[in-house]
């Protein structure tokens, strides 16, 4: 599927480092199907790092949210699949993204909106990159979600070592933990470890999963 | 107007279960009773304006109708990209309600001035903009905005006319100088000064508290060869709209409002009104100069 999106183009680490997490989420974690894509009680997946789109489209196609044929013309003049996803053009896509630092705030609002309407089952997953955590808007969201114990929110950080100044002193997970989140750091290639971490919420606090992927090569 | 907003929003939160309020500490104390009654729908995120707008976008995506409130520069300018992306790009509507613009707290200096707020909102598509001229106009405007689904900006101020005017946002003729007379359109709290300015002059005066969508049909029905805009925010904000609406007719447009230059002066709001030529004497000078100049 991803080869079909690739169509001879070179993909960077941002694609290959994300596709394992996306697959585990859509195959084993998220309660979403094409049939329940508009069900208020569905889990929400928000792709904040919108440039990681190739693997996302491939997974959406593999799971039947979009026709596989759409993959052949990504970014074309008549395509609904851009180099960043648009929720109004692509079935199953919860947010339009591309500019870094917007997904987690939207995720916090989504989690609050579900809670306010008594929808206590759905979980909200937001996928970010470690470099994206440089954006101050994410710090606003991390501090607030921790302070109010937003238990239905899970942040998934793909840590491929992209942040310019890094995250020393315990890595990205420490930044969440110090703000009152539960946090786990796992091998971003290990599907069972990912599954355990992505379902490791404690029911009281927001949860962060840092998926470490140290090389951009395909597994 | 802020008190009217607090009371009206508190009532709407009780009446309409889909209403939510997002704050960034500004006015939080005034909304404490509402927060106690609706803890899940009155959300104070602290001094985090980017998050405030992002949260509003997320709430709207789940079907709630968020009201987002802060001081004008913090609400509209600080988190402009969040307004563009977390609301507009997501197809998510919200009602933004500001206080303080353009220079209500003149003594606080540039950090608290926001004459560009309506122009910034006007870079986006499909927003309704309400600029009430009196506190008593606020409840109805706010109710209509919250009851809808589209994006709306409600601009509250300490500047006000002596009495409220009703209306649905269509141009409301306050003073009729007859067919073909120059038309002055006063937006929100500029009306009283505008009326005083044209006393004794053959100028028709119309009022609106809803500059977007601008009442194009009303404008075309009322406008002669001269149109004068008086707006309490950046001068020329509605010039584009008026120019487009009258593109097929010879006309002259005088667009008055707050100047672009940073004055670096404190003083009172009344001082700034005078310095920007928006008091009655200043407006009379500008209108008089237009009417005295020969038509090309």
Tab-separated table of C-alpha atoms in Angstrom:
chain	number	residue	atom	x	y	z
A	1	UNK	CA	0.000	0.000	0.000
A	2	UNK	CA	2.730	2.409	0.967
A	3	UNK	CA	4.604	1.538	-2.223
A	4	UNK	CA	1.525	2.588	-4.131
A	5	UNK	CA	1.562	5.984	-2.416
A	6	UNK	CA	5.307	6.211	-2.900
A	7	UNK	CA	5.117	5.697	-6.672
A	8	UNK	CA	8.856	5.939	-7.054
A	9	UNK	CA	9.280	8.954	-4.766
A	10	UNK	CA	11.776	9.008	-1.938
A	11	UNK	CA	10.218	8.988	1.494
A	12	UNK	CA	12.071	10.330	4.498
A	13	UNK	CA	12.292	9.113	8.040
A	14	UNK	CA	9.073	10.910	8.891
A	15	UNK	CA	7.083	8.364	6.900
A	16	UNK	CA	8.799	5.133	7.835
A	17	UNK	CA	9.108	6.022	11.505
A	18	UNK	CA	5.360	6.557	11.774
A	19	UNK	CA	3.813	3.708	9.863
A	20	UNK	CA	4.316	1.037	12.560
A	21	UNK	CA	2.506	3.148	15.161
A	22	UNK	CA	-0.269	3.957	12.705
A	23	UNK	CA	-0.767	0.299	11.901
A	24	UNK	CA	-0.911	-0.809	15.530
A	25	UNK	CA	-3.389	1.973	16.279
A	26	UNK	CA	-5.729	1.225	13.412
A	27	UNK	CA	-5.352	-2.566	13.550
A	28	UNK	CA	-5.439	-3.175	17.276
A	29	UNK	CA	-6.326	-0.108	19.333
A	30	UNK	CA	-8.750	2.394	17.823
A	31	UNK	CA	-12.467	1.661	17.839
A	32	UNK	CA	-13.083	3.128	14.396
A	33	UNK	CA	-14.234	1.565	11.164
A	34	UNK	CA	-15.416	3.136	7.927
A	35	UNK	CA	-18.948	2.326	9.105
A	36	UNK	CA	-18.518	4.134	12.431
A	37	UNK	CA	-16.482	7.071	11.089
A	38	UNK	CA	-19.237	9.494	12.139
A	39	UNK	CA	-20.402	7.687	15.294
A	40	UNK	CA	-20.171	10.060	18.281
A	41	UNK	CA	-18.963	7.132	20.365
A	42	UNK	CA	-15.954	6.346	18.146
A	43	UNK	CA	-12.372	6.774	19.224
A	44	UNK	CA	-10.687	9.789	17.653
A	45	UNK	CA	-7.292	9.721	15.977
A	46	UNK	CA	-5.799	13.148	15.282
A	47	UNK	CA	-2.674	13.249	13.110
A	48	UNK	CA	-0.926	16.380	14.290
A	49	UNK	CA	2.294	15.858	12.319
A	50	UNK	CA	0.449	16.218	9.055
A	51	UNK	CA	3.545	15.643	6.942
A	52	UNK	CA	3.533	11.990	7.993
A	53	UNK	CA	0.752	11.550	5.559
A	54	UNK	CA	1.853	8.799	3.224
A	55	UNK	CA	1.675	6.057	5.822
A	56	UNK	CA	-1.588	7.550	7.089
A	57	UNK	CA	-3.248	7.420	3.686
A	58	UNK	CA	-1.940	3.902	3.138
A	59	UNK	CA	-3.407	2.726	6.450
A	60	UNK	CA	-6.724	4.476	5.756
A	61	UNK	CA	-6.859	2.748	2.382
A	62	UNK	CA	-5.909	-0.637	3.831
A	63	UNK	CA	-8.702	-0.280	6.409
A	64	UNK	CA	-11.272	0.798	3.819
A	65	UNK	CA	-11.760	4.462	4.750
A	66	UNK	CA	-10.642	5.656	1.313
A	67	UNK	CA	-10.499	3.865	-2.042
A	68	UNK	CA	-7.092	2.389	-2.788
A	69	UNK	CA	-7.220	4.092	-6.203
A	70	UNK	CA	-6.952	7.467	-4.489
A	71	UNK	CA	-3.383	6.647	-3.483
A	72	UNK	CA	-2.164	6.866	-7.069
A	73	UNK	CA	-2.654	10.596	-7.426
A	74	UNK	CA	-1.642	12.119	-4.092
A	75	UNK	CA	-1.227	15.858	-4.507
A	76	UNK	CA	-2.678	15.864	-8.023
A	77	UNK	CA	-5.030	18.599	-9.199
A	78	UNK	CA	-8.099	16.406	-8.819
A	79	UNK	CA	-6.908	14.450	-5.786
A	80	UNK	CA	-8.546	14.591	-2.384
A	81	UNK	CA	-5.262	13.517	-0.829
A	82	UNK	CA	-2.854	16.408	-0.339
A	83	UNK	CA	0.643	16.419	1.028
A	84	UNK	CA	-1.128	17.282	4.268
A	85	UNK	CA	-4.531	15.796	5.115
A	86	UNK	CA	-7.765	17.796	5.013
A	87	UNK	CA	-10.612	16.486	7.165
A	88	UNK	CA	-13.198	17.940	4.799
A	89	UNK	CA	-11.762	16.007	1.848
A	90	UNK	CA	-10.741	12.639	3.291
A	91	UNK	CA	-13.174	10.244	4.994
A	92	UNK	CA	-11.939	9.119	8.390
A	93	UNK	CA	-9.585	12.060	8.849
A	94	UNK	CA	-10.508	13.900	12.066
A	95	UNK	CA	-8.440	17.083	11.582
A	96	UNK	CA	-6.746	18.927	8.776
A	97	UNK	CA	-3.095	19.357	9.743
A	98	UNK	CA	0.295	20.311	8.410
A	99	UNK	CA	1.310	23.326	10.454
A	100	UNK	CA	2.934	21.882	13.570
A	101	UNK	CA	1.512	22.436	17.013
A	102	UNK	CA	-2.229	22.338	16.368
A	103	UNK	CA	-3.256	18.714	16.919
A	104	UNK	CA	-2.794	18.484	20.667
A	105	UNK	CA	-4.877	21.602	21.393
A	106	UNK	CA	-7.624	20.281	19.145
A	107	UNK	CA	-7.284	16.928	20.896
A	108	UNK	CA	-7.683	18.548	24.313
A	109	UNK	CA	-10.841	20.296	23.081
A	110	UNK	CA	-12.156	17.076	21.579
A	111	UNK	CA	-11.537	15.182	24.812
A	112	UNK	CA	-13.270	17.919	26.810
A	113	UNK	CA	-16.197	18.029	24.386
A	114	UNK	CA	-16.740	14.271	24.610
A	115	UNK	CA	-16.595	14.386	28.400
A	116	UNK	CA	-19.044	17.301	28.555
A	117	UNK	CA	-21.545	15.281	26.530
A	118	UNK	CA	-21.236	12.205	28.703
A	119	UNK	CA	-19.345	10.245	26.060
A	120	UNK	CA	-16.996	8.531	28.480
A	121	UNK	CA	-15.942	5.564	26.344
A	122	UNK	CA	-14.134	7.170	23.402
A	123	UNK	CA	-10.440	7.856	23.641
A	124	UNK	CA	-8.674	10.661	21.792
A	125	UNK	CA	-5.251	9.821	20.362
A	126	UNK	CA	-3.033	12.584	18.995
A	127	UNK	CA	0.087	11.693	17.022
A	128	UNK	CA	2.976	14.159	17.213
A	129	UNK	CA	6.664	14.236	16.408
A	130	UNK	CA	9.474	14.904	18.874
A	131	UNK	CA	10.481	18.034	16.954
A	132	UNK	CA	6.890	19.187	16.953
A	133	UNK	CA	7.075	19.274	20.741
A	134	UNK	CA	9.283	22.341	20.318
A	135	UNK	CA	6.113	24.307	19.527
A	136	UNK	CA	4.918	26.297	22.532
A	137	UNK	CA	1.295	25.508	21.767
A	138	UNK	CA	2.015	21.899	22.742
A	139	UNK	CA	3.402	23.016	26.080
A	140	UNK	CA	0.157	24.866	26.740
A	141	UNK	CA	-1.794	21.700	25.996
A	142	UNK	CA	0.475	19.365	27.986
A	143	UNK	CA	0.370	21.556	31.093
A	144	UNK	CA	-3.382	22.049	30.999
A	145	UNK	CA	-4.346	18.434	30.214
A	146	UNK	CA	-2.193	17.250	33.093
A	147	UNK	CA	-3.572	19.826	35.486
A	148	UNK	CA	-7.198	18.856	34.850
A	149	UNK	CA	-6.579	15.103	34.608
A	150	UNK	CA	-7.888	14.664	31.089
A	151	UNK	CA	-7.985	10.888	31.234
A	152	UNK	CA	-9.479	10.272	27.787
A	153	UNK	CA	-6.527	11.929	26.017
A	154	UNK	CA	-3.462	10.038	24.789
A	155	UNK	CA	-0.515	11.700	23.069
A	156	UNK	CA	1.688	9.524	20.895
A	157	UNK	CA	5.094	11.021	20.161
A	158	UNK	CA	7.215	9.570	17.391
A	159	UNK	CA	10.722	10.242	18.647
A	160	UNK	CA	13.042	9.957	15.672
A	161	UNK	CA	15.564	12.371	17.136
A	162	UNK	CA	14.424	15.318	15.057
A	163	UNK	CA	14.199	18.029	17.722
A	164	UNK	CA	16.976	20.530	17.111
A	165	UNK	CA	18.013	20.777	20.737
A	166	UNK	CA	16.766	17.361	21.803
A	167	UNK	CA	14.904	16.457	24.977
A	168	UNK	CA	17.610	15.761	27.540
A	169	UNK	CA	16.911	14.793	31.142
A	170	UNK	CA	14.640	11.818	30.638
A	171	UNK	CA	13.580	12.319	27.050
A	172	UNK	CA	10.247	13.516	25.757
A	173	UNK	CA	8.296	11.348	28.215
A	174	UNK	CA	9.686	13.293	31.163
A	175	UNK	CA	8.073	16.479	29.848
A	176	UNK	CA	4.679	14.842	30.042
A	177	UNK	CA	5.294	13.092	33.353
A	178	UNK	CA	6.331	16.277	35.108
A	179	UNK	CA	2.999	17.768	34.054
A	180	UNK	CA	0.993	14.972	35.621
A	181	UNK	CA	0.624	12.551	32.719
A	182	UNK	CA	1.384	8.865	32.771
A	183	UNK	CA	4.091	8.210	30.218
A	184	UNK	CA	5.734	5.219	28.601
A	185	UNK	CA	8.703	5.042	26.254
A	186	UNK	CA	8.808	2.077	23.883
A	187	UNK	CA	10.517	0.768	20.776
A	188	UNK	CA	8.560	2.252	17.912
A	189	UNK	CA	9.050	-0.899	15.827
A	190	UNK	CA	7.817	-3.370	18.439
A	191	UNK	CA	4.123	-3.858	17.775
A	192	UNK	CA	3.366	-5.702	21.000
A	193	UNK	CA	5.192	-3.108	23.083
A	194	UNK	CA	3.370	-0.364	21.228
A	195	UNK	CA	0.039	-2.058	21.807
A	196	UNK	CA	0.691	-2.407	25.527
A	197	UNK	CA	1.754	1.225	25.813
A	198	UNK	CA	-1.095	2.580	23.699
A	199	UNK	CA	-3.611	0.797	25.929
A	200	UNK	CA	-1.799	1.591	29.174
A	201	UNK	CA	-3.973	4.488	30.366
A	202	UNK	CA	-4.608	4.569	34.126
A	203	UNK	CA	-8.115	6.033	33.797
A	204	UNK	CA	-7.312	9.130	35.835
A	205	UNK	CA	-4.638	11.037	33.944
A	206	UNK	CA	-3.743	11.799	30.334
A	207	UNK	CA	-1.306	9.319	28.882
A	208	UNK	CA	1.741	9.770	26.675
A	209	UNK	CA	3.458	7.114	24.590
A	210	UNK	CA	6.889	7.955	23.221
A	211	UNK	CA	7.709	5.632	20.355
A	212	UNK	CA	11.448	5.731	19.765
A	213	UNK	CA	12.546	5.134	16.194
A	214	UNK	CA	16.223	5.841	15.873
A	215	UNK	CA	16.688	5.162	12.189
A	216	UNK	CA	14.586	6.111	9.255
A	217	UNK	CA	15.109	2.836	7.436
A	218	UNK	CA	12.253	0.522	6.772
A	219	UNK	CA	11.832	-2.260	9.249
B	1	UNK	CA	-21.074	45.574	27.538
B	2	UNK	CA	-18.901	43.059	29.338
B	3	UNK	CA	-21.495	42.678	32.093
B	4	UNK	CA	-24.236	42.201	29.489
B	5	UNK	CA	-22.101	39.533	27.831
B	6	UNK	CA	-21.491	37.716	31.102
B	7	UNK	CA	-25.193	37.716	31.987
B	8	UNK	CA	-26.324	36.665	28.509
B	9	UNK	CA	-23.738	33.899	28.207
B	10	UNK	CA	-24.555	32.592	31.677
B	11	UNK	CA	-28.200	32.358	30.582
B	12	UNK	CA	-27.326	30.680	27.278
B	13	UNK	CA	-25.189	28.071	29.039
B	14	UNK	CA	-28.245	27.147	31.108
B	15	UNK	CA	-30.695	27.196	28.205
B	16	UNK	CA	-28.676	25.576	25.431
B	17	UNK	CA	-26.872	22.381	26.464
B	18	UNK	CA	-24.592	22.567	23.451
B	19	UNK	CA	-23.121	25.911	24.537
B	20	UNK	CA	-19.600	25.917	25.964
B	21	UNK	CA	-17.387	28.764	27.156
B	22	UNK	CA	-13.600	28.834	26.877
B	23	UNK	CA	-11.614	31.392	28.845
B	24	UNK	CA	-7.959	32.233	29.347
B	25	UNK	CA	-8.328	33.779	32.817
B	26	UNK	CA	-9.789	37.072	31.513
B	27	UNK	CA	-13.293	37.509	33.034
B	28	UNK	CA	-13.018	34.141	34.801
B	29	UNK	CA	-14.161	35.596	38.113
B	30	UNK	CA	-17.303	36.985	36.495
B	31	UNK	CA	-18.130	33.544	35.141
B	32	UNK	CA	-17.542	31.741	38.439
B	33	UNK	CA	-21.273	31.089	39.047
B	34	UNK	CA	-21.646	29.656	35.533
B	35	UNK	CA	-18.546	27.519	36.028
B	36	UNK	CA	-19.998	26.127	39.224
B	37	UNK	CA	-23.237	25.176	37.482
B	38	UNK	CA	-21.655	23.820	34.295
B	39	UNK	CA	-18.144	22.627	35.188
B	40	UNK	CA	-17.810	20.554	32.017
B	41	UNK	CA	-18.845	23.400	29.706
B	42	UNK	CA	-17.145	26.408	31.298
B	43	UNK	CA	-13.452	25.861	30.732
B	44	UNK	CA	-10.704	28.182	31.893
B	45	UNK	CA	-7.415	27.002	30.382
B	46	UNK	CA	-5.290	29.580	32.175
B	47	UNK	CA	-3.219	32.168	30.366
B	48	UNK	CA	-2.933	30.060	27.224
B	49	UNK	CA	-4.525	31.755	24.246
B	50	UNK	CA	-3.313	29.303	21.601
B	51	UNK	CA	-4.820	26.474	23.607
B	52	UNK	CA	-8.003	28.471	24.187
B	53	UNK	CA	-8.714	28.602	20.460
B	54	UNK	CA	-7.522	25.043	19.845
B	55	UNK	CA	-9.822	23.781	22.585
B	56	UNK	CA	-12.694	25.673	20.988
B	57	UNK	CA	-11.966	23.931	17.691
B	58	UNK	CA	-11.958	20.533	19.381
B	59	UNK	CA	-15.184	21.257	21.250
B	60	UNK	CA	-16.862	22.272	18.004
B	61	UNK	CA	-15.672	19.069	16.329
B	62	UNK	CA	-17.637	17.111	18.943
B	63	UNK	CA	-20.796	19.134	18.258
B	64	UNK	CA	-20.641	21.770	20.996
B	65	UNK	CA	-20.969	25.503	20.277
B	66	UNK	CA	-18.000	27.250	21.909
B	67	UNK	CA	-17.923	30.880	23.007
B	68	UNK	CA	-14.320	32.040	23.289
B	69	UNK	CA	-13.530	35.159	25.267
B	70	UNK	CA	-10.538	37.317	26.042
B	71	UNK	CA	-9.053	40.737	25.611
B	72	UNK	CA	-9.062	41.657	21.913
B	73	UNK	CA	-5.304	41.563	21.231
B	74	UNK	CA	-4.942	38.237	23.031
B	75	UNK	CA	-8.013	36.687	21.442
B	76	UNK	CA	-7.563	37.757	17.822
B	77	UNK	CA	-3.920	38.682	17.334
B	78	UNK	CA	-1.940	36.330	19.552
B	79	UNK	CA	-3.515	33.146	18.255
B	80	UNK	CA	-4.412	34.179	14.723
B	81	UNK	CA	-3.093	30.967	13.165
B	82	UNK	CA	-5.224	28.944	15.575
B	83	UNK	CA	-8.267	30.911	14.419
B	84	UNK	CA	-7.341	30.228	10.802
B	85	UNK	CA	-6.496	26.540	11.215
B	86	UNK	CA	-8.182	25.194	14.369
B	87	UNK	CA	-11.510	26.800	13.467
B	88	UNK	CA	-11.757	27.749	9.797
B	89	UNK	CA	-9.675	24.999	8.234
B	90	UNK	CA	-11.444	22.360	10.332
B	91	UNK	CA	-14.841	23.671	9.284
B	92	UNK	CA	-15.486	24.286	12.985
B	93	UNK	CA	-17.488	27.319	14.077
B	94	UNK	CA	-17.111	29.328	17.268
B	95	UNK	CA	-18.224	32.659	18.676
B	96	UNK	CA	-15.246	34.830	19.606
B	97	UNK	CA	-16.104	37.614	22.024
B	98	UNK	CA	-13.534	40.290	22.784
B	99	UNK	CA	-13.347	43.214	25.151
B	100	UNK	CA	-10.986	46.152	25.080
B	101	UNK	CA	-10.604	47.141	21.449
B	102	UNK	CA	-9.558	49.471	19.932
B	103	UNK	CA	-8.142	51.527	22.796
B	104	UNK	CA	-10.476	51.094	25.766
B	105	UNK	CA	-7.464	50.807	28.031
B	106	UNK	CA	-5.413	53.505	26.376
B	107	UNK	CA	-3.285	54.061	29.461
B	108	UNK	CA	-2.092	50.442	29.235
B	109	UNK	CA	-0.316	51.206	25.968
B	110	UNK	CA	0.189	49.342	22.710
B	111	UNK	CA	0.136	45.849	24.209
B	112	UNK	CA	-3.542	46.287	25.053
B	113	UNK	CA	-4.659	48.076	21.893
B	114	UNK	CA	-6.178	46.116	19.029
B	115	UNK	CA	-7.570	48.343	16.281
B	116	UNK	CA	-6.695	45.673	13.673
B	117	UNK	CA	-8.959	42.949	15.082
B	118	UNK	CA	-11.804	43.258	12.588
B	119	UNK	CA	-9.381	43.596	9.669
B	120	UNK	CA	-7.681	40.374	10.773
B	121	UNK	CA	-10.974	38.499	11.081
B	122	UNK	CA	-11.798	39.914	7.655
B	123	UNK	CA	-8.855	38.008	6.146
B	124	UNK	CA	-10.963	34.897	6.746
B	125	UNK	CA	-14.081	33.806	4.898
B	126	UNK	CA	-17.685	33.748	5.983
B	127	UNK	CA	-17.431	35.316	9.434
B	128	UNK	CA	-20.226	37.345	10.956
B	129	UNK	CA	-18.875	40.375	12.841
B	130	UNK	CA	-20.956	42.143	15.469
B	131	UNK	CA	-19.886	45.551	16.798
B	132	UNK	CA	-22.615	46.609	19.234
B	133	UNK	CA	-22.975	50.296	19.939
B	134	UNK	CA	-24.641	49.883	23.333
B	135	UNK	CA	-24.751	47.235	26.062
B	136	UNK	CA	-28.459	46.638	25.484
B	137	UNK	CA	-27.715	45.479	21.939
B	138	UNK	CA	-25.472	42.691	23.212
B	139	UNK	CA	-27.907	39.988	24.407
B	140	UNK	CA	-29.799	39.664	21.117
B	141	UNK	CA	-26.639	39.722	19.006
B	142	UNK	CA	-24.999	37.150	21.213
B	143	UNK	CA	-28.010	34.868	21.272
B	144	UNK	CA	-28.253	34.900	17.489
B	145	UNK	CA	-24.544	34.172	17.166
B	146	UNK	CA	-24.554	31.309	19.673
B	147	UNK	CA	-27.727	29.846	18.197
B	148	UNK	CA	-26.078	29.587	14.762
B	149	UNK	CA	-23.344	27.313	13.497
B	150	UNK	CA	-21.054	29.648	11.585
B	151	UNK	CA	-18.033	31.578	12.815
B	152	UNK	CA	-18.754	34.882	14.521
B	153	UNK	CA	-16.785	37.668	16.166
B	154	UNK	CA	-18.485	39.892	18.737
B	155	UNK	CA	-16.488	43.017	19.554
B	156	UNK	CA	-17.384	44.575	22.885
B	157	UNK	CA	-16.145	47.967	24.023
B	158	UNK	CA	-16.474	50.540	26.765
B	159	UNK	CA	-17.194	53.037	23.971
B	160	UNK	CA	-20.944	53.329	23.460
B	161	UNK	CA	-23.713	55.466	22.064
B	162	UNK	CA	-26.154	57.118	24.473
B	163	UNK	CA	-28.954	54.736	23.581
B	164	UNK	CA	-29.284	51.314	21.974
B	165	UNK	CA	-30.599	50.657	18.508
B	166	UNK	CA	-32.192	47.423	17.467
B	167	UNK	CA	-32.017	45.967	14.041
B	168	UNK	CA	-30.821	42.751	12.512
B	169	UNK	CA	-27.617	44.238	11.130
B	170	UNK	CA	-29.156	45.767	8.006
B	171	UNK	CA	-28.281	49.427	7.492
B	172	UNK	CA	-30.683	51.406	9.675
B	173	UNK	CA	-31.353	54.949	8.475
B	174	UNK	CA	-31.039	57.251	11.478
B	175	UNK	CA	-31.084	60.518	9.589
B	176	UNK	CA	-32.448	60.869	6.041
B	177	UNK	CA	-31.174	63.755	3.917
B	178	UNK	CA	-33.115	62.669	0.854
B	179	UNK	CA	-32.277	60.937	-2.436
B	180	UNK	CA	-28.744	61.399	-3.703
B	181	UNK	CA	-27.402	62.844	-0.455
B	182	UNK	CA	-23.995	61.703	0.731
B	183	UNK	CA	-24.335	58.550	2.844
B	184	UNK	CA	-22.470	58.154	6.116
B	185	UNK	CA	-22.390	54.629	7.542
B	186	UNK	CA	-21.556	54.581	11.260
B	187	UNK	CA	-20.523	51.263	12.780
B	188	UNK	CA	-21.300	50.505	16.433
B	189	UNK	CA	-20.235	53.084	19.008
B	190	UNK	CA	-19.253	55.734	16.422
B	191	UNK	CA	-22.865	56.712	15.745
B	192	UNK	CA	-23.336	59.518	18.264
B	193	UNK	CA	-20.167	61.348	17.234
B	194	UNK	CA	-21.070	60.896	13.553
B	195	UNK	CA	-24.544	62.327	14.056
B	196	UNK	CA	-23.138	65.313	15.916
B	197	UNK	CA	-20.526	65.799	13.211
B	198	UNK	CA	-22.997	66.137	10.345
B	199	UNK	CA	-25.548	68.302	12.188
B	200	UNK	CA	-26.772	70.866	9.683
B	201	UNK	CA	-25.128	69.113	6.740
B	202	UNK	CA	-27.181	67.382	4.006
B	203	UNK	CA	-25.854	63.924	4.867
B	204	UNK	CA	-27.846	60.723	5.342
B	205	UNK	CA	-26.664	58.662	8.309
B	206	UNK	CA	-27.155	54.929	8.584
B	207	UNK	CA	-26.169	52.688	11.483
B	208	UNK	CA	-25.087	49.069	11.654
B	209	UNK	CA	-23.793	46.862	14.427
B	210	UNK	CA	-23.025	44.033	12.021
B	211	UNK	CA	-20.348	45.067	9.514
B	212	UNK	CA	-19.964	41.479	8.272
B	213	UNK	CA	-21.682	40.416	6.228
B	214	UNK	CA	-22.036	44.030	5.217
B	215	UNK	CA	-25.549	45.000	4.117
B	216	UNK	CA	-24.737	45.306	0.427
B	217	UNK	CA	-28.344	45.639	-0.698
B	218	UNK	CA	-28.989	48.392	1.814
B	219	UNK	CA	-25.832	50.187	0.817
B	220	UNK	CA	-26.739	50.098	-2.875
B	221	UNK	CA	-30.224	51.351	-2.102
B	222	UNK	CA	-29.001	54.262	0.032
B	223	UNK	CA	-25.712	55.301	-1.556
B	224	UNK	CA	-25.402	58.294	-3.839
B	225	UNK	CA	-22.128	59.571	-5.226
B	226	UNK	CA	-20.448	59.940	-1.816
B	227	UNK	CA	-20.058	57.294	0.843
B	228	UNK	CA	-18.420	57.935	4.198
B	229	UNK	CA	-17.486	55.020	6.438
B	230	UNK	CA	-16.942	55.637	10.133
B	231	UNK	CA	-15.589	52.559	11.897
B	232	UNK	CA	-14.239	52.202	15.450
B	233	UNK	CA	-11.321	50.031	14.281
B	234	UNK	CA	-8.645	50.295	11.592
B	235	UNK	CA	-9.557	52.923	8.984
B	236	UNK	CA	-10.549	51.375	5.677
B	237	UNK	CA	-11.467	47.954	7.071
B	238	UNK	CA	-14.739	47.968	5.131
B	239	UNK	CA	-13.473	49.991	2.155
B	240	UNK	CA	-12.926	46.806	0.156
B	241	UNK	CA	-16.500	45.706	0.708
B	242	UNK	CA	-17.983	49.087	-0.161
B	243	UNK	CA	-15.730	49.428	-3.193
B	244	UNK	CA	-16.793	46.036	-4.517
B	245	UNK	CA	-20.468	46.757	-3.820
B	246	UNK	CA	-20.368	50.015	-5.784
B	247	UNK	CA	-17.878	48.971	-8.471
B	248	UNK	CA	-20.432	49.585	-11.217
B	249	UNK	CA	-21.117	53.174	-10.134
B	250	UNK	CA	-19.072	56.355	-10.055
B	251	UNK	CA	-18.614	57.144	-6.359
B	252	UNK	CA	-16.201	58.618	-3.867
B	253	UNK	CA	-15.414	56.794	-0.645
B	254	UNK	CA	-14.056	58.365	2.533
B	255	UNK	CA	-13.026	55.668	4.999
B	256	UNK	CA	-12.535	56.937	8.539
B	257	UNK	CA	-11.385	54.954	11.536
B	258	UNK	CA	-8.382	54.333	13.742
B	259	UNK	CA	-5.062	55.223	12.125
B	260	UNK	CA	-2.236	52.770	11.492
B	261	UNK	CA	0.452	54.814	13.188
B	262	UNK	CA	1.404	53.771	16.710
B	263	UNK	CA	0.859	56.979	18.651
B	264	UNK	CA	2.957	55.973	21.677
B	265	UNK	CA	0.675	58.043	23.856
B	266	UNK	CA	-1.364	56.957	26.845
B	267	UNK	CA	-4.253	59.085	28.069
B	268	UNK	CA	-7.889	58.027	27.916
B	269	UNK	CA	-10.013	56.376	25.256
B	270	UNK	CA	-11.598	59.761	24.666
B	271	UNK	CA	-8.149	61.211	23.992
B	272	UNK	CA	-7.478	58.518	21.399
B	273	UNK	CA	-10.849	59.090	19.785
B	274	UNK	CA	-9.876	62.718	19.373
B	275	UNK	CA	-6.342	61.960	18.172
B	276	UNK	CA	-7.692	59.597	15.517
B	277	UNK	CA	-10.195	62.231	14.398
B	278	UNK	CA	-13.180	60.155	15.440
B	279	UNK	CA	-14.753	62.706	17.770
B	280	UNK	CA	-17.507	64.964	16.399
B	281	UNK	CA	-15.130	67.814	15.587
B	282	UNK	CA	-12.642	65.554	13.819
B	283	UNK	CA	-15.321	63.783	11.822
B	284	UNK	CA	-16.829	67.124	10.817
B	285	UNK	CA	-13.446	68.293	9.523
B	286	UNK	CA	-13.040	65.130	7.422
B	287	UNK	CA	-16.598	65.095	6.085
B	288	UNK	CA	-16.524	68.841	5.428
B	289	UNK	CA	-13.313	68.490	3.434
B	290	UNK	CA	-14.844	65.749	1.304
B	291	UNK	CA	-18.002	67.704	0.592
B	292	UNK	CA	-16.023	70.863	-0.172
B	293	UNK	CA	-13.703	69.142	-2.621
B	294	UNK	CA	-14.864	69.155	-6.238
B	295	UNK	CA	-16.088	65.916	-7.729
B	296	UNK	CA	-13.668	64.644	-10.324
